[in-house]
Structures are given as structure tokens and as C-alpha cells.
């Protein structure tokens, strides 16, 4: 994976970009390290972290479940001046269209259509629930500034509430990039369509007992 290209394309001029490579054995540890690093930025609203931590795990887990390759890469950067978090998850696996095509229902979809479909609820190749990218898209709709999904020769872009799919270079596998505003309080349960208690899950995993008591 061309990390230098990714840094120049998506984090140009940014300092102290965190770069973590993970596989199925290290996924949980890397995920926890990434979220803990985010919690060190006290300017980030807790409700944002609660929702984002769920979406982040789902995106990382998708590499393990769907890509067909053992390794994924996670990059994060917090811009204090803009109160914005940049997150990128990438792999060099089979890509979204080929993955979806493993489900007979989607075997004939085009690459561009596959990118649009995978953001919808319950769209899956049969190996998962089809909920991770759906919740991520809901987070982007709520506080996202930009979202990019690049797989194969097509790139889906969400910006200013508008979704477009364009032909743009070639990425072997799947690359997800998003810019999230961190200063606005949100309802994390709404992001996950009220299907799980993400606030409680985050608090139990990442908030110390003393801090947890001060939240109430």
C-alpha cells in the first residue's frame, strides 16, 4: 500500500498523522489505541466519540470480513484549529463490487452502483449484517464535512449533503476517508438507528469510573 501517496492526497500538510496497520489478531488492540488517542483531545464532544467509535470498529472489521486480504491500514489526524477529525481506513483487497457480487442478488451490479448500494441498510455480501457503512453514512449526514469511498476505478463523494460517483483513478481494494466535525453534540443512538446502546458501550470500554460518574 502506498502510504506516501495517501498522506499526500488526504493529509497534505498535516503533522503527527497516526498510522496503524492491523490484521485480524491485532484489530481490537489497534482499535482501542486509536479511540484512546481520540479521547485525549478533550475538545471532541463525548457524544461524537460514542458514535464514531462504533463506526470506526465496523469499518476496520470490514477489512477482516470482506477484503480477502489480511492487513488494513488506519490513519487519523485531529485538527484542533478546525475542530475536525480526519479518518482513513484502507485495504488492498478485492474491492466493494467484487465483494458484493458474492451475494447472488448483487452479482450483476456495476462498480458505481455497488458504491451507492453499500451505504444502504442491510446491503451485504452475505458475510456480515450490512450495517457498518450504513451507520457511517448516517454519521456523515449528521456531522460530516466530507466522505470519500474509493474502490476500483470509481469514487463516491459526499459533500455538502450531495452524493456523487465519479471515475477517478484506480484503488485496488477499498479506501474510506472522512472528515468529521467534533464540536457539536449529537445523539449517538440516532446514528445507529437506535439498534444498540453505543453510548453505554463506549463508556464501559473507554471511560474511567471516576470520569463516568462525572458524566451524570
PDB file of C-alpha atoms in Angstrom:
ATOM      1  CA  UNK A   1       0.000   0.000   0.000  1.00  0.00           C
ATOM      2  CA  UNK A   2       1.374   3.406  -0.991  1.00  0.00           C
ATOM      3  CA  UNK A   3       1.216   5.215   2.341  1.00  0.00           C
ATOM      4  CA  UNK A   4       3.166   8.206   0.992  1.00  0.00           C
ATOM      5  CA  UNK A   5       0.527   8.684  -1.717  1.00  0.00           C
ATOM      6  CA  UNK A   6      -2.300   8.505   0.838  1.00  0.00           C
ATOM      7  CA  UNK A   7      -0.625  11.030   3.117  1.00  0.00           C
ATOM      8  CA  UNK A   8      -0.066  13.452   0.252  1.00  0.00           C
ATOM      9  CA  UNK A   9      -3.613  13.011  -1.074  1.00  0.00           C
ATOM     10  CA  UNK A  10      -5.652  13.070   2.114  1.00  0.00           C
ATOM     11  CA  UNK A  11      -3.432  14.533   4.855  1.00  0.00           C
ATOM     12  CA  UNK A  12      -1.310  17.027   2.924  1.00  0.00           C
ATOM     13  CA  UNK A  13       0.437  19.421   5.266  1.00  0.00           C
ATOM     14  CA  UNK A  14      -0.848  17.660   8.394  1.00  0.00           C
ATOM     15  CA  UNK A  15       1.596  16.889  11.174  1.00  0.00           C
ATOM     16  CA  UNK A  16       1.522  13.927  13.545  1.00  0.00           C
ATOM     17  CA  UNK A  17      -0.775  11.728  11.471  1.00  0.00           C
ATOM     18  CA  UNK A  18      -1.291   8.437  13.309  1.00  0.00           C
ATOM     19  CA  UNK A  19      -0.704   5.397  11.094  1.00  0.00           C
ATOM     20  CA  UNK A  20      -1.608   1.902  12.289  1.00  0.00           C
ATOM     21  CA  UNK A  21      -1.524  -1.376  10.368  1.00  0.00           C
ATOM     22  CA  UNK A  22      -3.770  -4.135  11.687  1.00  0.00           C
ATOM     23  CA  UNK A  23      -4.810  -7.699  10.973  1.00  0.00           C
ATOM     24  CA  UNK A  24      -7.461  -9.952  12.484  1.00  0.00           C
ATOM     25  CA  UNK A  25      -5.250 -10.644  15.518  1.00  0.00           C
ATOM     26  CA  UNK A  26      -4.369  -7.016  16.274  1.00  0.00           C
ATOM     27  CA  UNK A  27      -7.616  -5.349  15.168  1.00  0.00           C
ATOM     28  CA  UNK A  28      -9.056  -4.983  18.666  1.00  0.00           C
ATOM     29  CA  UNK A  29      -5.844  -3.644  20.177  1.00  0.00           C
ATOM     30  CA  UNK A  30      -5.284  -1.148  17.357  1.00  0.00           C
ATOM     31  CA  UNK A  31      -8.914  -0.062  17.524  1.00  0.00           C
ATOM     32  CA  UNK A  32      -8.639   0.615  21.249  1.00  0.00           C
ATOM     33  CA  UNK A  33      -5.400   2.540  20.783  1.00  0.00           C
ATOM     34  CA  UNK A  34      -6.943   4.713  18.062  1.00  0.00           C
ATOM     35  CA  UNK A  35     -10.037   5.516  20.118  1.00  0.00           C
ATOM     36  CA  UNK A  36      -7.979   6.217  23.249  1.00  0.00           C
ATOM     37  CA  UNK A  37      -5.862   8.655  21.243  1.00  0.00           C
ATOM     38  CA  UNK A  38      -9.055  10.430  20.184  1.00  0.00           C
ATOM     39  CA  UNK A  39     -10.230  10.680  23.804  1.00  0.00           C
ATOM     40  CA  UNK A  40      -7.053  12.614  24.648  1.00  0.00           C
ATOM     41  CA  UNK A  41      -8.447  15.547  22.677  1.00  0.00           C
ATOM     42  CA  UNK A  42     -10.814  16.980  25.248  1.00  0.00           C
ATOM     43  CA  UNK A  43     -12.354  19.332  22.682  1.00  0.00           C
ATOM     44  CA  UNK A  44     -14.066  16.395  20.958  1.00  0.00           C
ATOM     45  CA  UNK A  45     -17.635  16.002  22.173  1.00  0.00           C
ATOM     46  CA  UNK A  46     -18.191  12.741  24.054  1.00  0.00           C
ATOM     47  CA  UNK A  47     -21.332  12.016  22.031  1.00  0.00           C
ATOM     48  CA  UNK A  48     -19.262  12.234  18.835  1.00  0.00           C
ATOM     49  CA  UNK A  49     -16.749   9.760  20.243  1.00  0.00           C
ATOM     50  CA  UNK A  50     -19.544   7.421  21.290  1.00  0.00           C
ATOM     51  CA  UNK A  51     -20.976   7.257  17.775  1.00  0.00           C
ATOM     52  CA  UNK A  52     -17.654   7.405  15.971  1.00  0.00           C
ATOM     53  CA  UNK A  53     -16.104   4.572  17.995  1.00  0.00           C
ATOM     54  CA  UNK A  54     -18.860   2.249  16.794  1.00  0.00           C
ATOM     55  CA  UNK A  55     -18.471   3.267  13.149  1.00  0.00           C
ATOM     56  CA  UNK A  56     -14.686   3.013  13.339  1.00  0.00           C
ATOM     57  CA  UNK A  57     -14.763  -0.562  14.583  1.00  0.00           C
ATOM     58  CA  UNK A  58     -17.235  -1.525  11.867  1.00  0.00           C
ATOM     59  CA  UNK A  59     -15.017  -0.008   9.157  1.00  0.00           C
ATOM     60  CA  UNK A  60     -11.926  -1.776  10.476  1.00  0.00           C
ATOM     61  CA  UNK A  61     -13.767  -5.064  10.884  1.00  0.00           C
ATOM     62  CA  UNK A  62     -14.959  -4.826   7.273  1.00  0.00           C
ATOM     63  CA  UNK A  63     -11.332  -5.225   6.180  1.00  0.00           C
ATOM     64  CA  UNK A  64     -11.097  -8.513   8.069  1.00  0.00           C
ATOM     65  CA  UNK A  65     -14.502  -9.801   6.900  1.00  0.00           C
ATOM     66  CA  UNK A  66     -14.803  -8.624   3.301  1.00  0.00           C
ATOM     67  CA  UNK A  67     -11.478  -7.634   1.742  1.00  0.00           C
ATOM     68  CA  UNK A  68      -9.923 -11.067   1.343  1.00  0.00           C
ATOM     69  CA  UNK A  69      -6.585  -9.635   2.465  1.00  0.00           C
ATOM     70  CA  UNK A  70      -5.047  -9.928   5.939  1.00  0.00           C
ATOM     71  CA  UNK A  71      -3.960  -6.331   6.500  1.00  0.00           C
ATOM     72  CA  UNK A  72      -5.688  -2.994   6.760  1.00  0.00           C
ATOM     73  CA  UNK A  73      -4.382   0.495   7.492  1.00  0.00           C
ATOM     74  CA  UNK A  74      -5.949   3.117   9.756  1.00  0.00           C
ATOM     75  CA  UNK A  75      -4.871   6.766   9.693  1.00  0.00           C
ATOM     76  CA  UNK A  76      -6.196   9.523  11.929  1.00  0.00           C
ATOM     77  CA  UNK A  77      -5.488  13.197  12.454  1.00  0.00           C
ATOM     78  CA  UNK A  78      -7.169  15.752  14.678  1.00  0.00           C
ATOM     79  CA  UNK A  79      -7.127  19.381  13.511  1.00  0.00           C
ATOM     80  CA  UNK A  80      -7.598  21.460  16.638  1.00  0.00           C
ATOM     81  CA  UNK A  81      -7.931  24.759  14.763  1.00  0.00           C
ATOM     82  CA  UNK A  82     -10.834  23.475  12.666  1.00  0.00           C
ATOM     83  CA  UNK A  83     -12.244  21.123  15.338  1.00  0.00           C
ATOM     84  CA  UNK A  84     -12.161  18.372  12.755  1.00  0.00           C
ATOM     85  CA  UNK A  85     -11.120  14.728  12.807  1.00  0.00           C
ATOM     86  CA  UNK A  86      -9.773  13.064   9.667  1.00  0.00           C
ATOM     87  CA  UNK A  87     -10.070   9.283   9.486  1.00  0.00           C
ATOM     88  CA  UNK A  88      -8.955   6.915   6.737  1.00  0.00           C
ATOM     89  CA  UNK A  89      -9.329   3.139   6.592  1.00  0.00           C
ATOM     90  CA  UNK A  90      -7.857   1.329   3.592  1.00  0.00           C
ATOM     91  CA  UNK A  91      -7.065  -2.134   2.289  1.00  0.00           C
ATOM     92  CA  UNK A  92      -5.777  -3.581  -0.977  1.00  0.00           C
ATOM     93  CA  UNK A  93      -8.293  -6.410  -1.191  1.00  0.00           C
ATOM     94  CA  UNK A  94     -10.965  -7.419  -3.676  1.00  0.00           C
ATOM     95  CA  UNK A  95     -12.950  -4.195  -3.510  1.00  0.00           C
ATOM     96  CA  UNK A  96     -16.606  -3.448  -2.927  1.00  0.00           C
ATOM     97  CA  UNK A  97     -18.080  -4.584  -6.239  1.00  0.00           C
ATOM     98  CA  UNK A  98     -16.335  -7.967  -6.171  1.00  0.00           C
ATOM     99  CA  UNK A  99     -17.307  -8.447  -2.535  1.00  0.00           C
ATOM    100  CA  UNK A 100     -20.973  -7.608  -3.116  1.00  0.00           C
ATOM    101  CA  UNK A 101     -21.024  -9.882  -6.172  1.00  0.00           C
ATOM    102  CA  UNK A 102     -20.522 -12.847  -3.842  1.00  0.00           C
ATOM    103  CA  UNK A 103     -24.173 -12.322  -2.963  1.00  0.00           C
ATOM    104  CA  UNK A 104     -26.248 -13.656  -5.860  1.00  0.00           C
ATOM    105  CA  UNK A 105     -28.601 -10.711  -5.529  1.00  0.00           C
ATOM    106  CA  UNK A 106     -25.850  -8.242  -6.453  1.00  0.00           C
ATOM    107  CA  UNK A 107     -23.732 -10.287  -8.849  1.00  0.00           C
ATOM    108  CA  UNK A 108     -24.533  -8.063 -11.841  1.00  0.00           C
ATOM    109  CA  UNK A 109     -24.295  -4.596 -10.252  1.00  0.00           C
ATOM    110  CA  UNK A 110     -21.839  -2.121 -11.719  1.00  0.00           C
ATOM    111  CA  UNK A 111     -18.943  -0.796  -9.701  1.00  0.00           C
ATOM    112  CA  UNK A 112     -20.535   2.646  -9.413  1.00  0.00           C
ATOM    113  CA  UNK A 113     -23.839   1.159  -8.293  1.00  0.00           C
ATOM    114  CA  UNK A 114     -22.069  -1.035  -5.743  1.00  0.00           C
ATOM    115  CA  UNK A 115     -20.601   2.043  -4.055  1.00  0.00           C
ATOM    116  CA  UNK A 116     -24.049   3.590  -3.691  1.00  0.00           C
ATOM    117  CA  UNK A 117     -25.640   0.341  -2.546  1.00  0.00           C
ATOM    118  CA  UNK A 118     -23.145  -0.421   0.204  1.00  0.00           C
ATOM    119  CA  UNK A 119     -24.136   2.715   2.122  1.00  0.00           C
ATOM    120  CA  UNK A 120     -27.696   1.454   2.421  1.00  0.00           C
ATOM    121  CA  UNK A 121     -29.052  -0.606   5.291  1.00  0.00           C
ATOM    122  CA  UNK A 122     -28.633  -4.405   5.195  1.00  0.00           C
ATOM    123  CA  UNK A 123     -26.674  -4.490   1.913  1.00  0.00           C
ATOM    124  CA  UNK A 124     -24.106  -7.253   2.329  1.00  0.00           C
ATOM    125  CA  UNK A 125     -22.137  -9.922   0.515  1.00  0.00           C
ATOM    126  CA  UNK A 126     -23.614 -12.400   2.974  1.00  0.00           C
ATOM    127  CA  UNK A 127     -20.736 -12.346   5.466  1.00  0.00           C
ATOM    128  CA  UNK A 128     -21.976  -9.504   7.617  1.00  0.00           C
ATOM    129  CA  UNK A 129     -25.062  -7.521   8.566  1.00  0.00           C
ATOM    130  CA  UNK A 130     -24.588  -4.648   6.122  1.00  0.00           C
ATOM    131  CA  UNK A 131     -24.813  -2.144   8.969  1.00  0.00           C
ATOM    132  CA  UNK A 132     -21.310  -0.652   9.298  1.00  0.00           C
ATOM    133  CA  UNK A 133     -21.164   1.612   6.265  1.00  0.00           C
ATOM    134  CA  UNK A 134     -24.835   2.451   6.711  1.00  0.00           C
ATOM    135  CA  UNK A 135     -24.209   3.827  10.207  1.00  0.00           C
ATOM    136  CA  UNK A 136     -21.074   5.587   8.981  1.00  0.00           C
ATOM    137  CA  UNK A 137     -23.116   7.316   6.277  1.00  0.00           C
ATOM    138  CA  UNK A 138     -25.605   8.414   8.957  1.00  0.00           C
ATOM    139  CA  UNK A 139     -22.738   9.890  10.979  1.00  0.00           C
ATOM    140  CA  UNK A 140     -21.532  11.727   7.885  1.00  0.00           C
ATOM    141  CA  UNK A 141     -25.045  13.037   7.263  1.00  0.00           C
ATOM    142  CA  UNK A 142     -25.103  14.374  10.825  1.00  0.00           C
ATOM    143  CA  UNK A 143     -21.687  15.983  11.324  1.00  0.00           C
ATOM    144  CA  UNK A 144     -19.570  15.013   8.338  1.00  0.00           C
ATOM    145  CA  UNK A 145     -17.779  17.617   6.274  1.00  0.00           C
ATOM    146  CA  UNK A 146     -16.584  15.217   3.586  1.00  0.00           C
ATOM    147  CA  UNK A 147     -16.793  11.496   2.905  1.00  0.00           C
ATOM    148  CA  UNK A 148     -14.960   9.559   0.196  1.00  0.00           C
ATOM    149  CA  UNK A 149     -15.371   5.898  -0.698  1.00  0.00           C
ATOM    150  CA  UNK A 150     -12.873   4.799  -3.350  1.00  0.00           C
ATOM    151  CA  UNK A 151     -12.878   1.264  -4.707  1.00  0.00           C
ATOM    152  CA  UNK A 152     -11.607   0.119  -8.078  1.00  0.00           C
ATOM    153  CA  UNK A 153     -11.975   2.832 -10.696  1.00  0.00           C
ATOM    154  CA  UNK A 154     -14.801   4.749  -9.007  1.00  0.00           C
ATOM    155  CA  UNK A 155     -15.025   7.161  -6.125  1.00  0.00           C
ATOM    156  CA  UNK A 156     -18.169   8.099  -4.206  1.00  0.00           C
ATOM    157  CA  UNK A 157     -18.065  11.557  -2.640  1.00  0.00           C
ATOM    158  CA  UNK A 158     -20.475  13.063  -0.111  1.00  0.00           C
ATOM    159  CA  UNK A 159     -20.033  16.786   0.408  1.00  0.00           C
ATOM    160  CA  UNK A 160     -22.496  19.482   1.427  1.00  0.00           C
ATOM    161  CA  UNK A 161     -25.277  16.903   1.524  1.00  0.00           C
ATOM    162  CA  UNK A 162     -24.736  15.856  -2.093  1.00  0.00           C
ATOM    163  CA  UNK A 163     -23.616  12.398  -3.177  1.00  0.00           C
ATOM    164  CA  UNK A 164     -21.775  11.884  -6.466  1.00  0.00           C
ATOM    165  CA  UNK A 165     -19.967   8.926  -8.002  1.00  0.00           C
ATOM    166  CA  UNK A 166     -17.163   9.613 -10.444  1.00  0.00           C
ATOM    167  CA  UNK A 167     -14.482   7.700 -12.308  1.00  0.00           C
ATOM    168  CA  UNK A 168     -11.243   8.668 -10.616  1.00  0.00           C
ATOM    169  CA  UNK A 169      -8.019   6.713 -10.860  1.00  0.00           C
ATOM    170  CA  UNK A 170      -7.809   3.175  -9.523  1.00  0.00           C
ATOM    171  CA  UNK A 171      -7.631   1.897  -5.967  1.00  0.00           C
ATOM    172  CA  UNK A 172      -7.018  -1.798  -5.504  1.00  0.00           C
ATOM    173  CA  UNK A 173      -9.335  -2.619  -2.651  1.00  0.00           C
ATOM    174  CA  UNK A 174     -11.356  -0.169  -0.589  1.00  0.00           C
ATOM    175  CA  UNK A 175     -10.428   3.222   0.814  1.00  0.00           C
ATOM    176  CA  UNK A 176     -12.713   5.157   3.157  1.00  0.00           C
ATOM    177  CA  UNK A 177     -11.905   8.739   4.125  1.00  0.00           C
ATOM    178  CA  UNK A 178     -13.985  11.137   6.152  1.00  0.00           C
ATOM    179  CA  UNK A 179     -13.751  14.484   7.839  1.00  0.00           C
ATOM    180  CA  UNK A 180     -15.922  14.751  10.939  1.00  0.00           C
ATOM    181  CA  UNK A 181     -16.800  17.893  12.875  1.00  0.00           C
ATOM    182  CA  UNK A 182     -16.145  17.268  16.557  1.00  0.00           C
ATOM    183  CA  UNK A 183     -17.563  20.282  18.389  1.00  0.00           C
ATOM    184  CA  UNK A 184     -21.267  19.592  18.007  1.00  0.00           C
ATOM    185  CA  UNK A 185     -23.186  17.397  20.434  1.00  0.00           C
ATOM    186  CA  UNK A 186     -25.206  14.669  18.715  1.00  0.00           C
ATOM    187  CA  UNK A 187     -27.481  11.771  19.617  1.00  0.00           C
ATOM    188  CA  UNK A 188     -25.304   8.649  19.155  1.00  0.00           C
ATOM    189  CA  UNK A 189     -28.341   6.374  19.358  1.00  0.00           C
ATOM    190  CA  UNK A 190     -29.835   8.108  16.324  1.00  0.00           C
ATOM    191  CA  UNK A 191     -26.658   7.416  14.330  1.00  0.00           C
ATOM    192  CA  UNK A 192     -27.072   3.662  14.855  1.00  0.00           C
ATOM    193  CA  UNK A 193     -30.817   3.818  14.255  1.00  0.00           C
ATOM    194  CA  UNK A 194     -31.464   3.035  17.951  1.00  0.00           C
ATOM    195  CA  UNK A 195     -30.388  -0.589  17.424  1.00  0.00           C
ATOM    196  CA  UNK A 196     -27.696  -0.695  20.092  1.00  0.00           C
ATOM    197  CA  UNK A 197     -26.628   1.399  23.072  1.00  0.00           C
ATOM    198  CA  UNK A 198     -23.411   2.843  21.669  1.00  0.00           C
ATOM    199  CA  UNK A 199     -23.116   5.398  24.465  1.00  0.00           C
ATOM    200  CA  UNK A 200     -23.043   2.693  27.117  1.00  0.00           C
ATOM    201  CA  UNK A 201     -20.684   0.523  25.068  1.00  0.00           C
ATOM    202  CA  UNK A 202     -18.234   3.411  24.679  1.00  0.00           C
ATOM    203  CA  UNK A 203     -18.471   4.467  28.319  1.00  0.00           C
ATOM    204  CA  UNK A 204     -17.837   0.946  29.580  1.00  0.00           C
ATOM    205  CA  UNK A 205     -14.860   0.434  27.281  1.00  0.00           C
ATOM    206  CA  UNK A 206     -13.109   3.799  27.354  1.00  0.00           C
ATOM    207  CA  UNK A 207     -14.229   5.941  30.296  1.00  0.00           C
ATOM    208  CA  UNK A 208     -12.655   5.553  33.719  1.00  0.00           C
ATOM    209  CA  UNK A 209     -15.061   5.012  36.614  1.00  0.00           C
ATOM    210  CA  UNK A 210     -14.352   8.457  38.095  1.00  0.00           C
ATOM    211  CA  UNK A 211     -14.929  10.141  34.762  1.00  0.00           C
ATOM    212  CA  UNK A 212     -18.072   8.108  34.169  1.00  0.00           C
ATOM    213  CA  UNK A 213     -19.564   9.289  37.464  1.00  0.00           C
ATOM    214  CA  UNK A 214     -18.921  12.911  36.494  1.00  0.00           C
ATOM    215  CA  UNK A 215     -20.889  12.480  33.274  1.00  0.00           C
ATOM    216  CA  UNK A 216     -24.157  12.004  35.148  1.00  0.00           C
TER     217      UNK A 216
END
